Coordinates of N, CA, C and O in Angstrom, one line a residue:
M1 N -51.8 -16.9 19.6 CA -51.6 -15.4 20.5 C -49.7 -16.0 20.2 O -49.4 -14.5 19.3
R2 N -49.1 -16.9 21.0 CA -48.0 -17.5 20.9 C -47.7 -17.7 19.1 O -46.3 -16.8 19.0
K3 N -48.1 -17.8 18.3 CA -48.0 -17.9 16.6 C -47.5 -16.2 16.5 O -46.6 -16.1 15.7
G4 N -48.6 -15.5 16.6 CA -48.3 -14.1 16.6 C -46.9 -13.4 16.6 O -46.5 -12.7 16.1
L5 N -46.9 -14.0 18.1 CA -45.4 -13.2 19.0 C -44.4 -14.4 17.6 O -43.7 -13.1 17.8
V6 N -44.2 -15.4 17.6 CA -43.3 -15.7 17.0 C -43.6 -15.3 15.6 O -41.8 -14.6 14.8
F7 N -44.2 -14.6 14.8 CA -44.3 -14.0 13.7 C -43.9 -13.2 13.5 O -42.9 -11.9 12.8
I8 N -44.1 -11.9 14.9 CA -43.6 -10.6 15.0 C -42.1 -10.8 15.2 O -41.2 -9.8 15.0
A9 N -41.4 -11.9 16.0 CA -40.0 -11.7 16.3 C -39.1 -12.6 14.6 O -38.0 -11.2 15.1
I10 N -39.8 -12.8 14.6 CA -39.2 -13.3 13.1 C -39.1 -12.1 12.0 O -38.1 -11.6 11.0
A11 N -40.3 -11.1 12.1 CA -40.3 -9.8 11.1 C -39.3 -9.2 11.1 O -38.5 -8.8 10.4
A12 N -39.4 -8.9 12.9 CA -38.0 -8.1 13.8 C -37.0 -8.3 13.1 O -35.8 -7.4 12.7
F13 N -36.6 -9.7 13.2 CA -34.9 -10.4 13.0 C -35.3 -9.8 11.1 O -34.0 -9.2 10.8
V14 N -35.9 -9.9 10.6 CA -36.0 -9.8 9.3 C -35.5 -8.7 9.2 O -34.4 -8.4 8.0
Y15 N -36.7 -7.6 9.5 CA -36.3 -6.1 8.7 C -34.5 -5.6 9.6 O -34.3 -4.9 8.8
A16 N -34.2 -5.9 10.6 CA -33.0 -5.5 10.8 C -31.7 -6.0 10.2 O -30.5 -5.2 10.2
C17 N -32.0 -7.3 9.8 CA -31.0 -7.6 9.6 C -31.1 -7.7 7.8 O -30.1 -7.6 7.0
G18 N -31.8 -7.3 7.1 CA -32.1 -6.8 6.2 C -31.5 -5.9 5.0 O -31.1 -5.5 4.4
G19 N -32.0 -4.8 6.2 CA -31.6 -3.5 6.0 C -32.3 -2.9 4.4 O -33.1 -3.4 4.1
S20 N -31.8 -1.7 3.7 CA -32.5 -1.0 2.5 C -31.5 -1.4 1.4 O -30.4 -1.8 2.4
S21 N -31.4 -0.7 0.5 CA -30.6 -0.9 -0.7 C -29.0 0.1 -0.1 O -28.6 -0.1 -0.9
A22 N -29.5 1.3 0.4 CA -28.9 2.4 0.2 C -27.9 1.7 1.0 O -26.4 2.0 0.1
P23 N -27.2 1.4 2.3 CA -26.2 0.4 2.7 C -25.5 -0.4 1.6 O -24.5 -0.1 1.7
A24 N -26.5 -1.1 1.2 CA -25.6 -2.4 -0.4 C -25.0 -1.4 -1.0 O -24.2 -1.6 -1.4
E25 N -25.6 -0.3 -1.6 CA -24.9 0.4 -2.4 C -23.9 1.3 -1.6 O -22.7 1.0 -2.6
S26 N -23.9 1.6 -0.7 CA -22.5 2.5 0.1 C -21.1 1.5 0.0 O -20.4 1.9 0.2
N27 N -22.0 0.4 0.5 CA -21.2 -1.0 0.7 C -19.7 -1.7 -0.5 O -18.9 -1.4 -0.7
S28 N -20.8 -1.4 -2.0 CA -20.4 -1.4 -3.3 C -19.8 -0.7 -3.5 O -18.6 -0.5 -4.2
S29 N -19.8 0.9 -3.4 CA -19.0 1.9 -3.5 C -17.6 2.3 -2.7 O -16.3 2.2 -3.1
A30 N -18.2 1.6 -1.7 CA -16.5 1.4 -0.5 C -15.8 0.7 -1.1 O -14.4 0.5 -0.9
G31 N -16.4 -0.8 -1.7 CA -15.8 -1.8 -2.1 C -14.9 -1.4 -3.5 O -13.6 -1.9 -3.4
A32 N -15.6 -0.7 -4.0 CA -14.9 0.3 -5.6 C -13.9 0.5 -5.1 O -12.3 0.6 -5.8
K33 N -13.8 1.7 -4.1 CA -12.7 2.6 -3.4 C -11.8 1.6 -3.0 O -10.7 2.3 -3.0
A34 N -11.7 0.2 -2.1 CA -11.1 -0.2 -1.9 C -10.2 -1.0 -3.2 O -8.9 -1.0 -2.6
V35 N -11.0 -1.4 -4.0 CA -10.0 -2.6 -5.3 C -9.6 -1.0 -6.1 O -8.1 -1.3 -6.5
A36 N -9.4 0.2 -5.9 CA -9.2 1.0 -6.4 C -8.1 1.9 -6.0 O -6.6 1.6 -6.1
A37 N -7.9 1.6 -4.8 CA -7.0 1.5 -3.7 C -6.0 0.2 -4.1 O -4.4 0.7 -4.0
A38 N -6.1 -1.1 -3.6 CA -5.7 -1.8 -3.7 C -4.8 -2.1 -5.2 O -3.4 -2.5 -5.4
A39 N -5.5 -1.3 -6.6 CA -4.7 -1.1 -8.0 C -3.7 -0.4 -7.8 O -3.1 -0.2 -8.6
K40 N -3.8 0.6 -6.9 CA -2.3 1.7 -7.4 C -2.0 1.7 -5.9 O -2.2 2.4 -4.7
P41 N -0.6 0.8 -5.6 CA 0.1 0.6 -4.4 C 0.3 2.2 -3.8 O 0.5 2.8 -4.4
D42 N 0.6 2.1 -2.3 CA 1.6 3.0 -1.8 C 3.0 3.0 -1.8 O 3.2 2.5 -1.0
G43 N 3.1 3.5 -2.2 CA 5.2 3.8 -2.1 C 5.7 3.8 -1.3 O 6.3 3.8 -0.2
E44 N 5.1 5.1 -0.3 CA 5.5 5.1 0.9 C 5.0 4.3 2.2 O 6.3 4.2 2.8
K45 N 4.3 3.7 1.8 CA 3.9 2.7 2.9 C 5.2 1.4 3.0 O 5.3 0.7 3.6
I46 N 4.4 1.1 1.4 CA 5.9 -0.3 0.7 C 7.6 0.6 1.4 O 7.7 0.1 1.6
Y47 N 7.8 1.4 0.8 CA 9.2 2.2 1.9 C 9.7 1.5 3.2 O 10.2 1.8 3.2
K48 N 8.0 2.2 4.0 CA 8.5 2.1 5.2 C 8.8 0.8 5.8 O 9.0 0.4 6.8
Q49 N 8.0 -0.1 4.8 CA 7.8 -1.7 5.5 C 9.3 -2.3 5.2 O 9.9 -2.8 5.8
Y50 N 9.6 -1.9 3.7 CA 10.9 -2.9 3.4 C 12.0 -1.9 3.8 O 13.2 -2.5 3.2
C51 N 11.9 -0.6 3.3 CA 13.5 0.3 3.2 C 13.8 1.2 4.6 O 15.1 1.6 4.3
V52 N 13.2 1.6 5.0 CA 13.4 1.9 6.8 C 14.3 1.5 7.2 O 15.3 1.9 7.3
T53 N 15.0 0.7 7.2 CA 15.6 -0.4 8.1 C 17.1 -0.1 7.8 O 17.6 0.2 8.6
C54 N 17.1 0.3 6.6 CA 18.4 0.6 6.0 C 18.9 2.2 5.8 O 19.7 2.4 5.9
H55 N 17.5 2.0 4.7 CA 17.6 3.8 4.4 C 16.9 5.2 5.6 O 17.5 6.1 5.1
G56 N 17.1 4.6 6.5 CA 15.9 5.5 7.5 C 14.8 6.0 6.8 O 14.3 6.0 5.8
L57 N 14.0 6.5 7.8 CA 12.7 7.2 7.4 C 13.0 8.4 6.4 O 11.6 8.1 5.5
Y58 N 14.0 9.1 6.1 CA 14.3 9.9 5.3 C 15.0 10.0 4.0 O 15.7 10.9 3.6
G59 N 15.4 8.7 4.3 CA 16.2 8.4 2.9 C 17.8 8.8 3.2 O 18.8 8.4 2.6
D60 N 18.7 9.0 4.7 CA 19.8 9.8 4.9 C 20.4 8.4 5.9 O 21.4 9.3 6.4
M61 N 20.3 7.7 6.2 CA 20.3 6.9 7.3 C 22.1 6.3 7.1 O 22.8 6.1 8.0
G62 N 21.7 5.4 6.1 CA 23.0 4.9 5.3 C 23.3 3.7 6.6 O 24.4 3.5 6.3
A63 N 22.5 2.7 7.0 CA 23.0 1.6 7.7 C 23.1 0.9 6.8 O 22.7 0.3 5.7
S64 N 24.0 -0.5 7.3 CA 24.8 -1.6 6.4 C 25.1 -0.6 4.9 O 25.1 -1.9 4.0
G65 N 25.9 0.5 4.8 CA 26.1 0.8 3.4 C 25.1 1.3 2.6 O 25.3 1.5 1.5
A66 N 23.8 1.3 3.0 CA 22.6 1.8 2.0 C 22.7 3.3 1.4 O 23.5 4.2 2.9
Y67 N 22.9 3.8 0.2 CA 22.9 4.7 -0.5 C 22.4 6.0 0.3 O 20.9 5.6 0.9
N68 N 22.5 7.2 0.3 CA 22.1 8.4 0.8 C 20.6 8.5 -0.3 O 21.2 9.5 -1.4
L69 N 19.4 8.3 -0.1 CA 18.6 8.6 -0.9 C 18.4 10.2 -1.1 O 17.4 10.7 -2.0
Q70 N 18.4 10.8 -0.4 CA 18.1 12.4 -0.6 C 19.2 13.5 -1.2 O 19.4 14.1 -2.2
E71 N 20.8 12.4 -1.4 CA 21.3 13.2 -2.5 C 21.6 12.6 -3.8 O 22.4 12.6 -4.9
S72 N 20.7 11.3 -4.2 CA 20.3 10.6 -5.2 C 20.3 11.3 -6.5 O 19.6 12.1 -6.2
E73 N 21.1 10.8 -7.6 CA 20.7 11.9 -8.6 C 20.1 10.7 -9.5 O 20.4 11.0 -10.9
L74 N 19.8 8.8 -9.0 CA 19.4 8.1 -10.5 C 17.7 8.8 -10.6 O 17.5 9.2 -10.2
T75 N 17.9 8.3 -11.8 CA 16.7 8.7 -12.8 C 15.5 8.0 -12.3 O 16.0 6.7 -11.4
L76 N 14.0 7.7 -12.8 CA 13.5 6.5 -11.6 C 13.7 5.5 -12.6 O 13.5 4.0 -11.8
E77 N 13.6 5.3 -13.4 CA 14.4 4.0 -14.7 C 15.2 3.3 -13.5 O 15.4 2.1 -13.7
E78 N 16.4 4.1 -13.2 CA 17.5 3.8 -12.7 C 17.3 3.3 -11.5 O 17.6 2.2 -11.1
R79 N 16.1 3.9 -10.6 CA 15.6 3.2 -9.5 C 15.0 2.3 -9.3 O 15.3 1.7 -8.6
I80 N 14.3 2.2 -10.4 CA 13.1 1.2 -10.5 C 14.4 -0.5 -10.8 O 14.1 -1.1 -10.1
N81 N 15.2 -0.5 -11.0 CA 16.2 -1.2 -12.0 C 17.2 -1.7 -10.4 O 17.3 -2.4 -10.0
V82 N 17.3 -0.9 -9.5 CA 18.2 -0.9 -8.5 C 17.1 -1.9 -7.7 O 17.4 -2.3 -7.1
I83 N 16.0 -1.1 -7.4 CA 15.2 -1.8 -6.2 C 14.7 -3.6 -6.9 O 14.2 -4.0 -5.6
T84 N 14.7 -3.7 -8.2 CA 13.9 -5.3 -8.9 C 15.4 -6.0 -8.1 O 15.1 -7.1 -8.3
N85 N 16.3 -5.4 -8.7 CA 17.7 -5.9 -8.8 C 18.6 -6.4 -7.7 O 19.6 -7.1 -7.6
G86 N 18.7 -4.8 -7.4 CA 19.5 -5.0 -5.9 C 20.8 -4.3 -6.4 O 20.8 -4.3 -7.5
R87 N 21.6 -3.7 -5.6 CA 22.8 -3.1 -6.0 C 23.9 -3.5 -5.0 O 23.5 -3.3 -3.7
K88 N 25.3 -4.2 -5.1 CA 26.0 -4.4 -3.8 C 25.0 -5.1 -2.7 O 24.7 -6.1 -3.0
A89 N 25.2 -4.3 -1.3 CA 24.6 -4.9 -0.2 C 23.0 -5.2 -0.3 O 22.4 -5.8 0.7
M90 N 22.5 -4.6 -1.1 CA 20.9 -4.0 -1.3 C 20.2 -5.4 -1.7 O 20.8 -5.7 -2.5
T91 N 19.3 -5.7 -1.2 CA 18.6 -7.1 -2.0 C 17.9 -6.6 -3.1 O 17.5 -5.3 -3.0
A92 N 17.5 -7.2 -3.8 CA 16.7 -7.4 -4.8 C 15.4 -7.8 -4.7 O 15.1 -8.7 -3.9
F93 N 14.5 -6.9 -4.8 CA 12.8 -7.2 -4.2 C 11.9 -7.4 -5.4 O 10.6 -7.5 -5.4
E94 N 12.7 -7.9 -6.6 CA 11.6 -8.3 -7.6 C 10.8 -9.4 -7.3 O 9.9 -9.8 -7.8
A95 N 11.1 -10.7 -6.3 CA 10.4 -11.6 -5.5 C 8.9 -11.2 -4.6 O 8.9 -11.7 -4.4
L96 N 9.5 -10.1 -4.5 CA 8.8 -9.8 -2.8 C 7.9 -8.8 -3.4 O 6.5 -8.9 -2.7
L97 N 8.2 -8.0 -4.3 CA 7.4 -6.3 -5.0 C 6.8 -6.8 -6.1 O 8.1 -7.4 -7.1
D98 N 5.6 -6.5 -6.7 CA 5.1 -6.4 -8.3 C 5.9 -5.4 -8.8 O 6.5 -4.3 -8.1
E99 N 5.5 -5.3 -10.0 CA 6.6 -3.9 -10.6 C 5.2 -2.9 -10.5 O 6.6 -1.7 -10.1
K100 N 4.3 -2.8 -10.2 CA 3.5 -1.3 -9.5 C 4.0 -0.9 -8.1 O 4.3 -0.1 -8.2
E101 N 4.3 -1.8 -7.5 CA 5.2 -1.9 -6.1 C 6.1 -1.4 -6.4 O 6.6 -0.1 -5.7
I102 N 6.9 -1.8 -7.1 CA 8.3 -1.2 -7.4 C 8.4 -0.2 -7.5 O 9.5 1.0 -7.3
K103 N 7.6 0.8 -8.5 CA 7.5 1.5 -9.9 C 7.2 3.1 -8.4 O 7.2 3.8 -8.3
A104 N 6.4 2.4 -7.7 CA 5.7 3.1 -6.7 C 6.7 3.7 -5.1 O 7.1 4.6 -5.0
V105 N 7.4 2.6 -5.0 CA 8.7 2.6 -4.2 C 9.2 3.6 -4.9 O 10.0 5.0 -4.0
A106 N 9.8 3.7 -5.7 CA 11.2 4.2 -6.7 C 10.4 5.7 -6.9 O 11.0 6.8 -6.6
K107 N 9.2 6.1 -7.5 CA 8.8 6.8 -7.6 C 8.7 8.2 -5.9 O 9.2 9.2 -5.4
Y108 N 8.2 7.3 -4.9 CA 8.5 7.9 -3.7 C 9.6 8.1 -3.0 O 10.6 9.3 -2.6
T109 N 10.9 7.5 -3.7 CA 12.3 8.1 -2.8 C 12.7 8.8 -3.9 O 13.7 9.6 -3.3
M110 N 12.3 9.3 -4.9 CA 12.2 10.9 -5.6 C 12.1 11.7 -5.2 O 12.7 13.1 -5.0
K111 N 11.3 11.8 -3.9 CA 10.4 12.9 -2.9 C 11.9 12.8 -2.3 O 11.8 13.8 -1.6
L112 N 11.9 12.1 -1.6 CA 13.1 12.2 -0.5 C 14.2 13.5 -0.9 O 14.4 13.7 0.6
G113 N 14.6 13.3 -1.6 CA 15.7 14.2 -1.8 C 15.0 15.7 -2.5 O 15.8 16.3 -2.2
Q114 N 13.6 16.1 -1.9 CA 13.3 17.3 -2.2 C 13.4 18.5 -1.1 O 13.1 17.8 0.4

């Protein structure tokens, strides 16, 4: 009798922990989505992390001499250059952000003037 109860307990444990193949597939699908999201950086999120302090949430704060991004006429390439290398009092972000992240932030700043 005791061996039977131990067997049932172990079988129930294995069944509960094992699960079916459907959750494993959805987990791998969720993992694939996470990898895809990681591959495409969120410019708005990065802007809010690094740029809001001086440029403000809407790009028009101008703290510490920061340029008003709503009035900026810089092209995307020029913005990428400024973010990468810095300008005047602005810090260069080349060491903090990779090229994709910098481009994502530059694209996001283009939307602030619209």
